Amino acid sequence: MITNLLRGTAAFCLALTPLALPSPTTAAPMAAAVVPVPAVLALEDAVGKLPVADEDRTGYTRDSFRHWNTGLDPADSCNTRNEVLLAEAVQEPAVPADCKLTGGKWISYYDGVEVLEAGKLDIDHMVPLAEAWDSGASAWDAKRREAYANDQGAAASLVAVTARTNRSKADQDPATWMPPLPDAHCRYIGEWTATKLRWNLTIDPAENEALKVYAEACETTIVHYNPAP
């Protein structure tokens, strides 16, 4: 499900260094850091890995998730929103020193609409902030919530779509909202599932049933995800 090479590469490239065994006269090396291993699963199996739990929105405010921050490159004057727009453009916009994008072209996959102005796009959190809060993010600290809200480590986490579809979706899960373009459904369910798995979020009973129904219909859909750091 990962289509964006810029952010996808960051999510899936692992550097593996073999460790030499210590000789009797040398100190043992430090333990190797645990590196999250990317997973590839059939959609039905991926849905089955999601824990089911009731949701709780107590205490939620959008301000609990700081966004948009300075993005992957603090020196480029582009915040996370603009970096996502640059990564997803099918025709690259002009990028002045202040990163106010002009020109360019995007395809909003939720509805198949071609967009020629960056200002007409929203950056959608695949799993909305309120839904993430309900599903486990309420227990996170502010730093992890900021990491979630600005996640470019997986291309599915943030997606540039028409403002109309993003605002129609609001904070709904697939039990009550799906992209208006039917051809986008399998991709959307795969990316929703990948994002929940990446961030170890739960699903509620109605969401679980909806995901199972779509998984049966999308039997060839493959889910790629890498656990968030």
Short mmCIF file of C-alpha atoms in Angstrom, two decimals:
data_model
loop_
_atom_site.label_atom_id
_atom_site.label_comp_id
_atom_site.label_asym_id
_atom_site.label_seq_id
_atom_site.Cartn_x
_atom_site.Cartn_y
_atom_site.Cartn_z
CA MET A 1 0.00 0.00 0.00
CA ILE A 2 2.95 2.30 0.22
CA THR A 3 3.13 4.37 -2.98
CA ASN A 4 5.31 7.30 -1.99
CA LEU A 5 8.98 6.49 -2.53
CA LEU A 6 10.34 9.46 -0.59
CA ARG A 7 8.64 8.67 2.68
CA GLY A 8 8.27 4.92 1.97
CA THR A 9 12.03 4.53 1.65
CA ALA A 10 12.53 6.12 5.05
CA ALA A 11 10.07 3.65 6.52
CA PHE A 12 11.43 0.45 5.03
CA CYS A 13 15.22 0.77 4.63
CA LEU A 14 17.12 -1.05 7.39
CA ALA A 15 20.86 -1.03 7.91
CA LEU A 16 22.05 -4.36 9.23
CA THR A 17 25.62 -4.66 10.53
CA PRO A 18 27.02 -8.09 11.47
CA LEU A 19 28.53 -8.32 14.92
CA ALA A 20 31.93 -9.97 15.37
CA LEU A 21 32.33 -12.32 18.27
CA PRO A 22 34.60 -10.87 20.97
CA SER A 23 38.03 -12.38 21.46
CA PRO A 24 39.12 -13.33 24.97
CA THR A 25 41.26 -10.16 25.14
CA THR A 26 38.61 -7.68 23.94
CA ALA A 27 35.57 -6.28 25.63
CA ALA A 28 32.20 -7.57 24.48
CA PRO A 29 30.42 -5.16 22.12
CA MET A 30 27.38 -3.22 23.29
CA ALA A 31 24.04 -4.94 22.67
CA ALA A 32 22.63 -4.12 19.25
CA ALA A 33 19.66 -1.77 19.18
CA VAL A 34 16.33 -3.41 18.43
CA VAL A 35 15.25 -2.33 14.94
CA PRO A 36 11.54 -2.59 14.05
CA VAL A 37 11.03 -5.14 11.29
CA PRO A 38 8.70 -4.23 8.41
CA ALA A 39 5.74 -6.56 8.08
CA VAL A 40 3.87 -7.65 4.95
CA LEU A 41 0.49 -9.30 5.44
CA ALA A 42 -2.66 -10.11 3.55
CA LEU A 43 -5.35 -7.61 4.52
CA GLU A 44 -7.47 -10.22 6.31
CA ASP A 45 -4.50 -11.31 8.42
CA ALA A 46 -3.54 -7.70 9.14
CA VAL A 47 -7.06 -6.87 10.35
CA GLY A 48 -6.92 -9.94 12.56
CA LYS A 49 -3.85 -8.55 14.35
CA LEU A 50 -5.66 -5.42 15.52
CA PRO A 51 -6.85 -5.61 19.16
CA VAL A 52 -10.55 -4.84 19.67
CA ALA A 53 -11.52 -2.46 22.48
CA ASP A 54 -14.18 0.12 23.25
CA GLU A 55 -13.26 3.72 22.49
CA ASP A 56 -13.03 6.59 24.98
CA ARG A 57 -12.72 10.25 23.94
CA THR A 58 -12.51 11.63 27.45
CA GLY A 59 -10.13 14.60 27.60
CA TYR A 60 -9.54 14.89 23.85
CA THR A 61 -8.63 18.21 22.25
CA ARG A 62 -7.04 18.69 18.85
CA ASP A 63 -4.32 20.75 20.52
CA SER A 64 -3.13 17.55 22.20
CA PHE A 65 -1.39 16.76 18.88
CA ARG A 66 1.09 19.46 17.83
CA HIS A 67 1.11 19.94 14.08
CA TRP A 68 2.36 21.00 11.65
CA ASN A 69 5.95 21.03 12.86
CA THR A 70 9.17 21.76 10.95
CA GLY A 71 9.05 18.43 9.14
CA LEU A 72 11.85 16.12 8.10
CA ASP A 73 14.24 18.97 7.23
CA PRO A 74 14.02 21.93 9.64
CA ALA A 75 16.35 23.91 7.35
CA ASP A 76 14.13 23.83 4.24
CA SER A 77 11.48 26.30 5.52
CA CYS A 78 8.79 23.71 4.69
CA ASN A 79 6.59 22.39 7.47
CA THR A 80 5.16 18.88 7.48
CA ARG A 81 2.12 19.93 5.44
CA ASN A 82 4.24 21.31 2.62
CA GLU A 83 6.68 18.41 2.71
CA VAL A 84 3.78 16.01 2.21
CA LEU A 85 2.49 18.14 -0.67
CA LEU A 86 5.92 18.05 -2.29
CA ALA A 87 6.22 14.31 -1.80
CA GLU A 88 2.80 13.55 -3.31
CA ALA A 89 2.82 15.99 -6.23
CA VAL A 90 2.47 14.34 -9.64
CA GLN A 91 3.77 17.60 -11.11
CA GLU A 92 6.22 19.39 -8.86
CA PRO A 93 5.28 22.91 -7.70
CA ALA A 94 7.67 25.85 -7.49
CA VAL A 95 9.29 26.07 -4.07
CA PRO A 96 10.46 29.58 -3.10
CA ALA A 97 12.62 30.31 -0.07
CA ASP A 98 9.57 30.68 2.20
CA CYS A 99 8.08 27.39 0.88
CA LYS A 100 4.81 28.98 -0.25
CA LEU A 101 4.12 26.50 -3.02
CA THR A 102 2.86 27.67 -6.40
CA GLY A 103 1.81 25.61 -9.39
CA GLY A 104 2.06 21.84 -9.31
CA LYS A 105 -0.53 19.10 -9.67
CA TRP A 106 -1.96 16.47 -7.34
CA ILE A 107 -4.47 13.64 -7.65
CA SER A 108 -6.73 13.23 -4.61
CA TYR A 109 -7.14 9.47 -4.45
CA TYR A 110 -10.24 9.59 -2.24
CA ASP A 111 -12.29 11.05 -5.11
CA GLY A 112 -9.99 10.94 -8.15
CA VAL A 113 -9.99 14.73 -8.49
CA GLU A 114 -7.06 16.56 -10.11
CA VAL A 115 -5.98 19.58 -8.05
CA LEU A 116 -3.80 22.40 -9.40
CA GLU A 117 -3.55 24.59 -6.29
CA ALA A 118 -1.91 23.48 -3.05
CA GLY A 119 -4.32 25.60 -1.03
CA LYS A 120 -7.25 23.47 -2.19
CA LEU A 121 -5.79 20.37 -0.58
CA ASP A 122 -5.97 19.17 3.00
CA ILE A 123 -3.42 16.83 4.54
CA ASP A 124 -5.53 14.07 6.02
CA HIS A 125 -4.37 11.98 8.95
CA MET A 126 -5.27 8.52 7.67
CA VAL A 127 -6.43 7.66 11.19
CA PRO A 128 -7.84 11.00 12.43
CA LEU A 129 -6.38 12.55 15.56
CA ALA A 130 -9.60 12.07 17.55
CA GLU A 131 -9.82 8.44 16.44
CA ALA A 132 -6.20 7.89 17.43
CA TRP A 133 -6.94 9.38 20.85
CA ASP A 134 -9.90 7.05 21.25
CA SER A 135 -7.77 4.07 20.22
CA GLY A 136 -4.79 4.46 22.51
CA ALA A 137 -3.09 7.83 21.93
CA SER A 138 -4.70 9.26 25.07
CA ALA A 139 -2.05 7.33 27.02
CA TRP A 140 0.87 8.78 25.03
CA ASP A 141 3.03 11.70 26.06
CA ALA A 142 3.04 14.96 24.10
CA LYS A 143 6.20 14.06 22.17
CA ARG A 144 4.74 10.83 20.81
CA ARG A 145 1.47 12.53 19.87
CA GLU A 146 3.47 15.13 17.94
CA ALA A 147 5.38 12.35 16.18
CA TYR A 148 2.06 10.75 15.22
CA ALA A 149 0.54 13.99 13.94
CA ASN A 150 3.57 14.66 11.71
CA ASP A 151 4.41 11.07 10.72
CA GLN A 152 6.27 10.89 7.42
CA GLY A 153 7.91 7.58 8.26
CA ALA A 154 5.15 5.78 6.34
CA ALA A 155 3.53 7.18 3.21
CA ALA A 156 0.06 6.05 4.32
CA SER A 157 0.02 8.08 7.55
CA LEU A 158 -0.57 11.47 5.89
CA VAL A 159 -2.26 11.94 2.53
CA ALA A 160 -3.02 15.00 0.39
CA VAL A 161 -6.70 15.00 -0.59
CA THR A 162 -9.39 17.49 -1.54
CA ALA A 163 -10.58 19.60 1.35
CA ARG A 164 -14.14 18.46 0.57
CA THR A 165 -13.43 14.77 1.15
CA ASN A 166 -11.26 15.37 4.21
CA ARG A 167 -13.94 17.44 5.88
CA SER A 168 -16.61 14.93 4.95
CA LYS A 169 -14.55 12.24 6.65
CA ALA A 170 -13.87 14.35 9.77
CA ASP A 171 -13.05 11.92 12.62
CA GLN A 172 -14.97 8.90 11.31
CA ASP A 173 -13.65 5.36 10.95
CA PRO A 174 -14.53 2.95 8.11
CA ALA A 175 -17.70 1.81 9.87
CA THR A 176 -19.30 5.15 9.00
CA TRP A 177 -17.18 6.72 6.22
CA MET A 178 -15.36 5.57 3.11
CA PRO A 179 -13.86 7.52 0.20
CA PRO A 180 -16.51 8.46 -2.39
CA LEU A 181 -14.50 6.76 -5.16
CA PRO A 182 -15.26 3.00 -4.98
CA ASP A 183 -11.94 2.11 -6.64
CA ALA A 184 -10.16 3.68 -3.65
CA HIS A 185 -11.80 1.46 -1.03
CA CYS A 186 -9.31 -1.41 -0.90
CA ARG A 187 -6.32 0.92 -0.82
CA TYR A 188 -7.97 2.99 1.90
CA ILE A 189 -8.77 -0.01 4.11
CA GLY A 190 -5.24 -1.32 3.67
CA GLU A 191 -3.70 2.01 4.62
CA TRP A 192 -6.07 2.48 7.57
CA THR A 193 -5.12 -0.96 8.87
CA ALA A 194 -1.41 -0.33 8.28
CA THR A 195 -1.55 2.93 10.23
CA LYS A 196 -3.33 1.34 13.19
CA LEU A 197 -0.78 -1.46 13.25
CA ARG A 198 2.15 0.93 12.88
CA TRP A 199 1.06 2.89 15.95
CA ASN A 200 -0.33 -0.05 17.93
CA LEU A 201 -3.86 1.38 18.04
CA THR A 202 -7.03 -0.56 18.80
CA ILE A 203 -10.27 -0.86 16.83
CA ASP A 204 -13.79 -0.75 18.24
CA PRO A 205 -16.32 -3.56 17.58
CA ALA A 206 -18.18 -1.74 14.76
CA GLU A 207 -14.90 -0.80 13.09
CA ASN A 208 -13.73 -4.40 13.39
CA GLU A 209 -16.83 -5.70 11.62
CA ALA A 210 -16.48 -3.13 8.83
CA LEU A 211 -12.81 -3.97 8.30
CA LYS A 212 -13.62 -7.67 8.10
CA VAL A 213 -16.28 -7.06 5.44
CA TYR A 214 -13.89 -4.99 3.34
CA ALA A 215 -11.09 -7.50 3.84
CA GLU A 216 -13.27 -10.20 2.28
CA ALA A 217 -13.98 -7.97 -0.71
CA CYS A 218 -10.33 -6.88 -1.03
CA GLU A 219 -8.77 -10.33 -0.93
CA THR A 220 -5.73 -9.34 -3.05
CA THR A 221 -4.85 -6.29 -0.95
CA ILE A 222 -1.51 -6.50 0.82
CA VAL A 223 -0.67 -4.45 3.91
CA HIS A 224 2.83 -3.14 4.49
CA TYR A 225 3.67 -1.53 7.81
CA ASN A 226 6.64 -0.74 9.96
CA PRO A 227 6.14 -0.28 13.73
CA ALA A 228 6.62 3.35 14.74
CA PRO A 229 9.81 4.07 16.71
#
